[in-house]
Amino acid sequence: MALQIRPALAMTDTLTKRQRSARMRLIRSQDTKPERTVRRLVSALGFRYRLHRRDLPGCPDLVLPATAKAIFVHGCFWHLHTNCRAARLPKSAKKYWLPKLAGNRLRDRSAGRKLRAMGWRVLTIWECQTKNEGKLMARLSRFLGHG
Ligand SMILES: [Zn+2]
């Protein structure tokens, strides 16, 4: 079952700090619909991949070891997609969420840099970019080396 990627912001007031972090971890560890879409398209393009290689910086969502390519699929809210509507926070929620989400984004950037320094090519796909599958397919195909 896919969980809502974007949490109900109203809950932030009723949960303790510890409960909130537990919930965040839980939600983030689930397979998300955008991730499943990307996997399906990568398979359709004829590529084999591995999932969540924990030995690599940032634990990329999809990894193609033979060609040293890594794909991250980021939820717009959790990873603070710049200028994206899905990442917009209500004022009341900013104080709590912003530092955490900004932390996620810093970690993402650092993971990308480390991977590239190790010779990997890295593609980041945002949740909002998985809605148009034709466009996404073309992008994946370019990155993976078809067409
Ligand atoms: Zn977005």
PDB file of C-alpha atoms and ligand atoms in Angstrom:
ATOM      1  CA  MET A   1       0.000   0.000   0.000  1.00  0.00           C
ATOM      2  CA  ALA A   2       1.313   3.391  -0.925  1.00  0.00           C
ATOM      3  CA  LEU A   3       1.027   5.957   1.784  1.00  0.00           C
ATOM      4  CA  GLN A   4       0.294   9.558   1.150  1.00  0.00           C
ATOM      5  CA  ILE A   5       3.619  11.160   0.516  1.00  0.00           C
ATOM      6  CA  ARG A   6       2.540  14.467   1.805  1.00  0.00           C
ATOM      7  CA  PRO A   7       1.629  14.206   5.473  1.00  0.00           C
ATOM      8  CA  ALA A   8      -1.479  15.721   6.898  1.00  0.00           C
ATOM      9  CA  LEU A   9       0.040  18.882   8.251  1.00  0.00           C
ATOM     10  CA  ALA A  10      -2.657  19.127  10.871  1.00  0.00           C
ATOM     11  CA  MET A  11      -1.136  16.165  12.664  1.00  0.00           C
ATOM     12  CA  THR A  12       2.001  18.090  13.482  1.00  0.00           C
ATOM     13  CA  ASP A  13       0.272  19.670  16.424  1.00  0.00           C
ATOM     14  CA  THR A  14      -1.031  16.503  17.983  1.00  0.00           C
ATOM     15  CA  LEU A  15       2.099  14.348  17.872  1.00  0.00           C
ATOM     16  CA  THR A  16       5.072  14.465  20.159  1.00  0.00           C
ATOM     17  CA  LYS A  17       8.477  15.070  18.662  1.00  0.00           C
ATOM     18  CA  ARG A  18       9.367  11.418  18.952  1.00  0.00           C
ATOM     19  CA  GLN A  19       6.127  10.250  17.371  1.00  0.00           C
ATOM     20  CA  ARG A  20       6.650  12.617  14.495  1.00  0.00           C
ATOM     21  CA  SER A  21      10.146  11.394  13.734  1.00  0.00           C
ATOM     22  CA  ALA A  22       8.951   7.807  13.946  1.00  0.00           C
ATOM     23  CA  ARG A  23       6.197   8.592  11.493  1.00  0.00           C
ATOM     24  CA  MET A  24       8.565  10.398   9.160  1.00  0.00           C
ATOM     25  CA  ARG A  25      10.903   7.427   9.111  1.00  0.00           C
ATOM     26  CA  LEU A  26       8.006   5.084   8.483  1.00  0.00           C
ATOM     27  CA  ILE A  27       6.615   7.103   5.626  1.00  0.00           C
ATOM     28  CA  ARG A  28       9.985   7.635   4.025  1.00  0.00           C
ATOM     29  CA  SER A  29      10.918   3.964   4.079  1.00  0.00           C
ATOM     30  CA  GLN A  30       7.855   2.895   2.105  1.00  0.00           C
ATOM     31  CA  ASP A  31       7.875   2.337  -1.612  1.00  0.00           C
ATOM     32  CA  THR A  32       6.214   5.351  -3.070  1.00  0.00           C
ATOM     33  CA  LYS A  33       4.109   5.569  -6.184  1.00  0.00           C
ATOM     34  CA  PRO A  34       6.654   7.799  -7.990  1.00  0.00           C
ATOM     35  CA  GLU A  35       9.344   5.213  -7.230  1.00  0.00           C
ATOM     36  CA  ARG A  36       7.220   2.419  -8.619  1.00  0.00           C
ATOM     37  CA  THR A  37       6.520   4.457 -11.756  1.00  0.00           C
ATOM     38  CA  VAL A  38      10.235   5.018 -12.350  1.00  0.00           C
ATOM     39  CA  ARG A  39      11.019   1.331 -11.809  1.00  0.00           C
ATOM     40  CA  ARG A  40       8.312   0.290 -14.232  1.00  0.00           C
ATOM     41  CA  LEU A  41       9.612   2.631 -16.940  1.00  0.00           C
ATOM     42  CA  VAL A  42      13.245   1.639 -16.435  1.00  0.00           C
ATOM     43  CA  SER A  43      12.204  -2.013 -16.808  1.00  0.00           C
ATOM     44  CA  ALA A  44      10.134  -1.178 -19.884  1.00  0.00           C
ATOM     45  CA  LEU A  45      13.250   0.373 -21.421  1.00  0.00           C
ATOM     46  CA  GLY A  46      14.959  -2.978 -20.940  1.00  0.00           C
ATOM     47  CA  PHE A  47      17.313  -2.090 -18.097  1.00  0.00           C
ATOM     48  CA  ARG A  48      17.953  -4.160 -15.005  1.00  0.00           C
ATOM     49  CA  TYR A  49      18.523  -2.323 -11.775  1.00  0.00           C
ATOM     50  CA  ARG A  50      19.143  -2.836  -8.108  1.00  0.00           C
ATOM     51  CA  LEU A  51      17.206  -1.121  -5.380  1.00  0.00           C
ATOM     52  CA  HIS A  52      18.410   0.949  -2.459  1.00  0.00           C
ATOM     53  CA  ARG A  53      22.098   0.166  -2.405  1.00  0.00           C
ATOM     54  CA  ARG A  54      22.881   1.086   1.176  1.00  0.00           C
ATOM     55  CA  ASP A  55      26.612   0.944   0.570  1.00  0.00           C
ATOM     56  CA  LEU A  56      26.359   3.985  -1.723  1.00  0.00           C
ATOM     57  CA  PRO A  57      26.046   7.597  -0.537  1.00  0.00           C
ATOM     58  CA  GLY A  58      22.406   8.565  -0.113  1.00  0.00           C
ATOM     59  CA  CYS A  59      21.195   5.007  -0.731  1.00  0.00           C
ATOM     60  CA  PRO A  60      19.993   5.675  -4.306  1.00  0.00           C
ATOM     61  CA  ASP A  61      16.523   4.382  -5.147  1.00  0.00           C
ATOM     62  CA  LEU A  62      17.629   2.661  -8.348  1.00  0.00           C
ATOM     63  CA  VAL A  63      21.167   1.647  -9.210  1.00  0.00           C
ATOM     64  CA  LEU A  64      22.590   0.343 -12.473  1.00  0.00           C
ATOM     65  CA  PRO A  65      26.000  -0.904 -11.355  1.00  0.00           C
ATOM     66  CA  ALA A  66      27.324  -1.978 -14.771  1.00  0.00           C
ATOM     67  CA  THR A  67      27.149   1.553 -16.137  1.00  0.00           C
ATOM     68  CA  ALA A  68      27.587   3.315 -12.761  1.00  0.00           C
ATOM     69  CA  LYS A  69      24.300   5.161 -12.932  1.00  0.00           C
ATOM     70  CA  ALA A  70      22.178   6.025  -9.952  1.00  0.00           C
ATOM     71  CA  ILE A  71      18.637   7.370  -9.840  1.00  0.00           C
ATOM     72  CA  PHE A  72      17.004   9.150  -6.962  1.00  0.00           C
ATOM     73  CA  VAL A  73      13.251   9.561  -6.851  1.00  0.00           C
ATOM     74  CA  HIS A  74      12.399  12.374  -4.504  1.00  0.00           C
ATOM     75  CA  GLY A  75       9.103  13.325  -2.982  1.00  0.00           C
ATOM     76  CA  CYS A  76       8.624  17.045  -3.575  1.00  0.00           C
ATOM     77  CA  PHE A  77       7.535  17.675  -0.013  1.00  0.00           C
ATOM     78  CA  TRP A  78      10.137  15.555   1.799  1.00  0.00           C
ATOM     79  CA  HIS A  79      13.052  16.771  -0.264  1.00  0.00           C
ATOM     80  CA  LEU A  80      11.911  20.351  -0.621  1.00  0.00           C
ATOM     81  CA  HIS A  81      11.630  20.678  -4.365  1.00  0.00           C
ATOM     82  CA  THR A  82      12.507  24.279  -5.237  1.00  0.00           C
ATOM     83  CA  ASN A  83       9.610  26.326  -6.615  1.00  0.00           C
ATOM     84  CA  CYS A  84       7.297  23.337  -6.579  1.00  0.00           C
ATOM     85  CA  ARG A  85       3.704  23.652  -5.469  1.00  0.00           C
ATOM     86  CA  ALA A  86       3.815  20.274  -3.768  1.00  0.00           C
ATOM     87  CA  ALA A  87       6.635  21.474  -1.528  1.00  0.00           C
ATOM     88  CA  ARG A  88       4.822  24.549  -0.306  1.00  0.00           C
ATOM     89  CA  LEU A  89       4.306  24.728   3.442  1.00  0.00           C
ATOM     90  CA  PRO A  90       1.610  26.539   5.329  1.00  0.00           C
ATOM     91  CA  LYS A  91       3.074  29.238   7.545  1.00  0.00           C
ATOM     92  CA  SER A  92       2.038  27.437  10.722  1.00  0.00           C
ATOM     93  CA  ALA A  93       3.944  24.311   9.712  1.00  0.00           C
ATOM     94  CA  LYS A  94       7.143  26.028   8.589  1.00  0.00           C
ATOM     95  CA  LYS A  95       8.790  26.292  11.945  1.00  0.00           C
ATOM     96  CA  TYR A  96       8.665  22.570  12.515  1.00  0.00           C
ATOM     97  CA  TRP A  97       9.109  21.175   9.029  1.00  0.00           C
ATOM     98  CA  LEU A  98      11.482  23.575   7.323  1.00  0.00           C
ATOM     99  CA  PRO A  99      14.651  22.671   9.253  1.00  0.00           C
ATOM    100  CA  LYS A 100      13.977  18.955   8.757  1.00  0.00           C
ATOM    101  CA  LEU A 101      13.193  19.235   5.088  1.00  0.00           C
ATOM    102  CA  ALA A 102      16.132  21.559   4.514  1.00  0.00           C
ATOM    103  CA  GLY A 103      18.269  18.916   6.238  1.00  0.00           C
ATOM    104  CA  ASN A 104      16.995  16.299   3.800  1.00  0.00           C
ATOM    105  CA  ARG A 105      17.893  18.531   0.908  1.00  0.00           C
ATOM    106  CA  LEU A 106      21.410  19.153   2.202  1.00  0.00           C
ATOM    107  CA  ARG A 107      21.919  15.408   2.602  1.00  0.00           C
ATOM    108  CA  ASP A 108      20.639  14.826  -0.938  1.00  0.00           C
ATOM    109  CA  ARG A 109      23.099  17.319  -2.371  1.00  0.00           C
ATOM    110  CA  SER A 110      25.991  15.909  -0.426  1.00  0.00           C
ATOM    111  CA  ALA A 111      25.112  12.347  -1.521  1.00  0.00           C
ATOM    112  CA  GLY A 112      24.975  13.474  -5.162  1.00  0.00           C
ATOM    113  CA  ARG A 113      28.377  15.135  -4.898  1.00  0.00           C
ATOM    114  CA  LYS A 114      29.946  12.071  -3.287  1.00  0.00           C
ATOM    115  CA  LEU A 115      28.509   9.728  -5.883  1.00  0.00           C
ATOM    116  CA  ARG A 116      29.747  11.900  -8.742  1.00  0.00           C
ATOM    117  CA  ALA A 117      33.180  12.068  -7.143  1.00  0.00           C
ATOM    118  CA  MET A 118      33.142   8.254  -7.122  1.00  0.00           C
ATOM    119  CA  GLY A 119      32.492   8.258 -10.865  1.00  0.00           C
ATOM    120  CA  TRP A 120      28.756   7.673 -10.801  1.00  0.00           C
ATOM    121  CA  ARG A 121      26.288   9.513 -12.986  1.00  0.00           C
ATOM    122  CA  VAL A 122      23.311  10.686 -11.027  1.00  0.00           C
ATOM    123  CA  LEU A 123      19.751  11.488 -12.072  1.00  0.00           C
ATOM    124  CA  THR A 124      17.232  13.017  -9.703  1.00  0.00           C
ATOM    125  CA  ILE A 125      13.588  12.622 -10.555  1.00  0.00           C
ATOM    126  CA  TRP A 126      11.031  14.626  -8.637  1.00  0.00           C
ATOM    127  CA  GLU A 127       7.646  13.253  -7.801  1.00  0.00           C
ATOM    128  CA  CYS A 128       5.921  16.000  -9.826  1.00  0.00           C
ATOM    129  CA  GLN A 129       7.943  14.907 -12.865  1.00  0.00           C
ATOM    130  CA  THR A 130       6.523  11.381 -12.754  1.00  0.00           C
ATOM    131  CA  LYS A 131       3.012  12.433 -13.739  1.00  0.00           C
ATOM    132  CA  ASN A 132       3.824  12.837 -17.421  1.00  0.00           C
ATOM    133  CA  GLU A 133       5.093   9.351 -18.198  1.00  0.00           C
ATOM    134  CA  GLY A 134       5.954  10.071 -21.813  1.00  0.00           C
ATOM    135  CA  LYS A 135       8.271  12.877 -20.810  1.00  0.00           C
ATOM    136  CA  LEU A 136       9.734  10.840 -17.980  1.00  0.00           C
ATOM    137  CA  MET A 137      10.341   7.881 -20.260  1.00  0.00           C
ATOM    138  CA  ALA A 138      12.253  10.103 -22.697  1.00  0.00           C
ATOM    139  CA  ARG A 139      14.356  11.496 -19.886  1.00  0.00           C
ATOM    140  CA  LEU A 140      15.162   8.081 -18.451  1.00  0.00           C
ATOM    141  CA  SER A 141      16.001   6.821 -21.906  1.00  0.00           C
ATOM    142  CA  ARG A 142      18.470   9.683 -22.443  1.00  0.00           C
ATOM    143  CA  PHE A 143      20.074   9.166 -19.068  1.00  0.00           C
ATOM    144  CA  LEU A 144      20.356   5.418 -19.415  1.00  0.00           C
ATOM    145  CA  GLY A 145      21.795   5.656 -22.876  1.00  0.00           C
ATOM    146  CA  HIS A 146      19.037   4.904 -25.329  1.00  0.00           C
ATOM    147  CA  GLY A 147      17.991   7.245 -28.124  1.00  0.00           C
TER     148      GLY A 147
HETATM  149 ZN    ZN B   1       8.001  18.948  -7.423  1.00  0.00          ZN
END
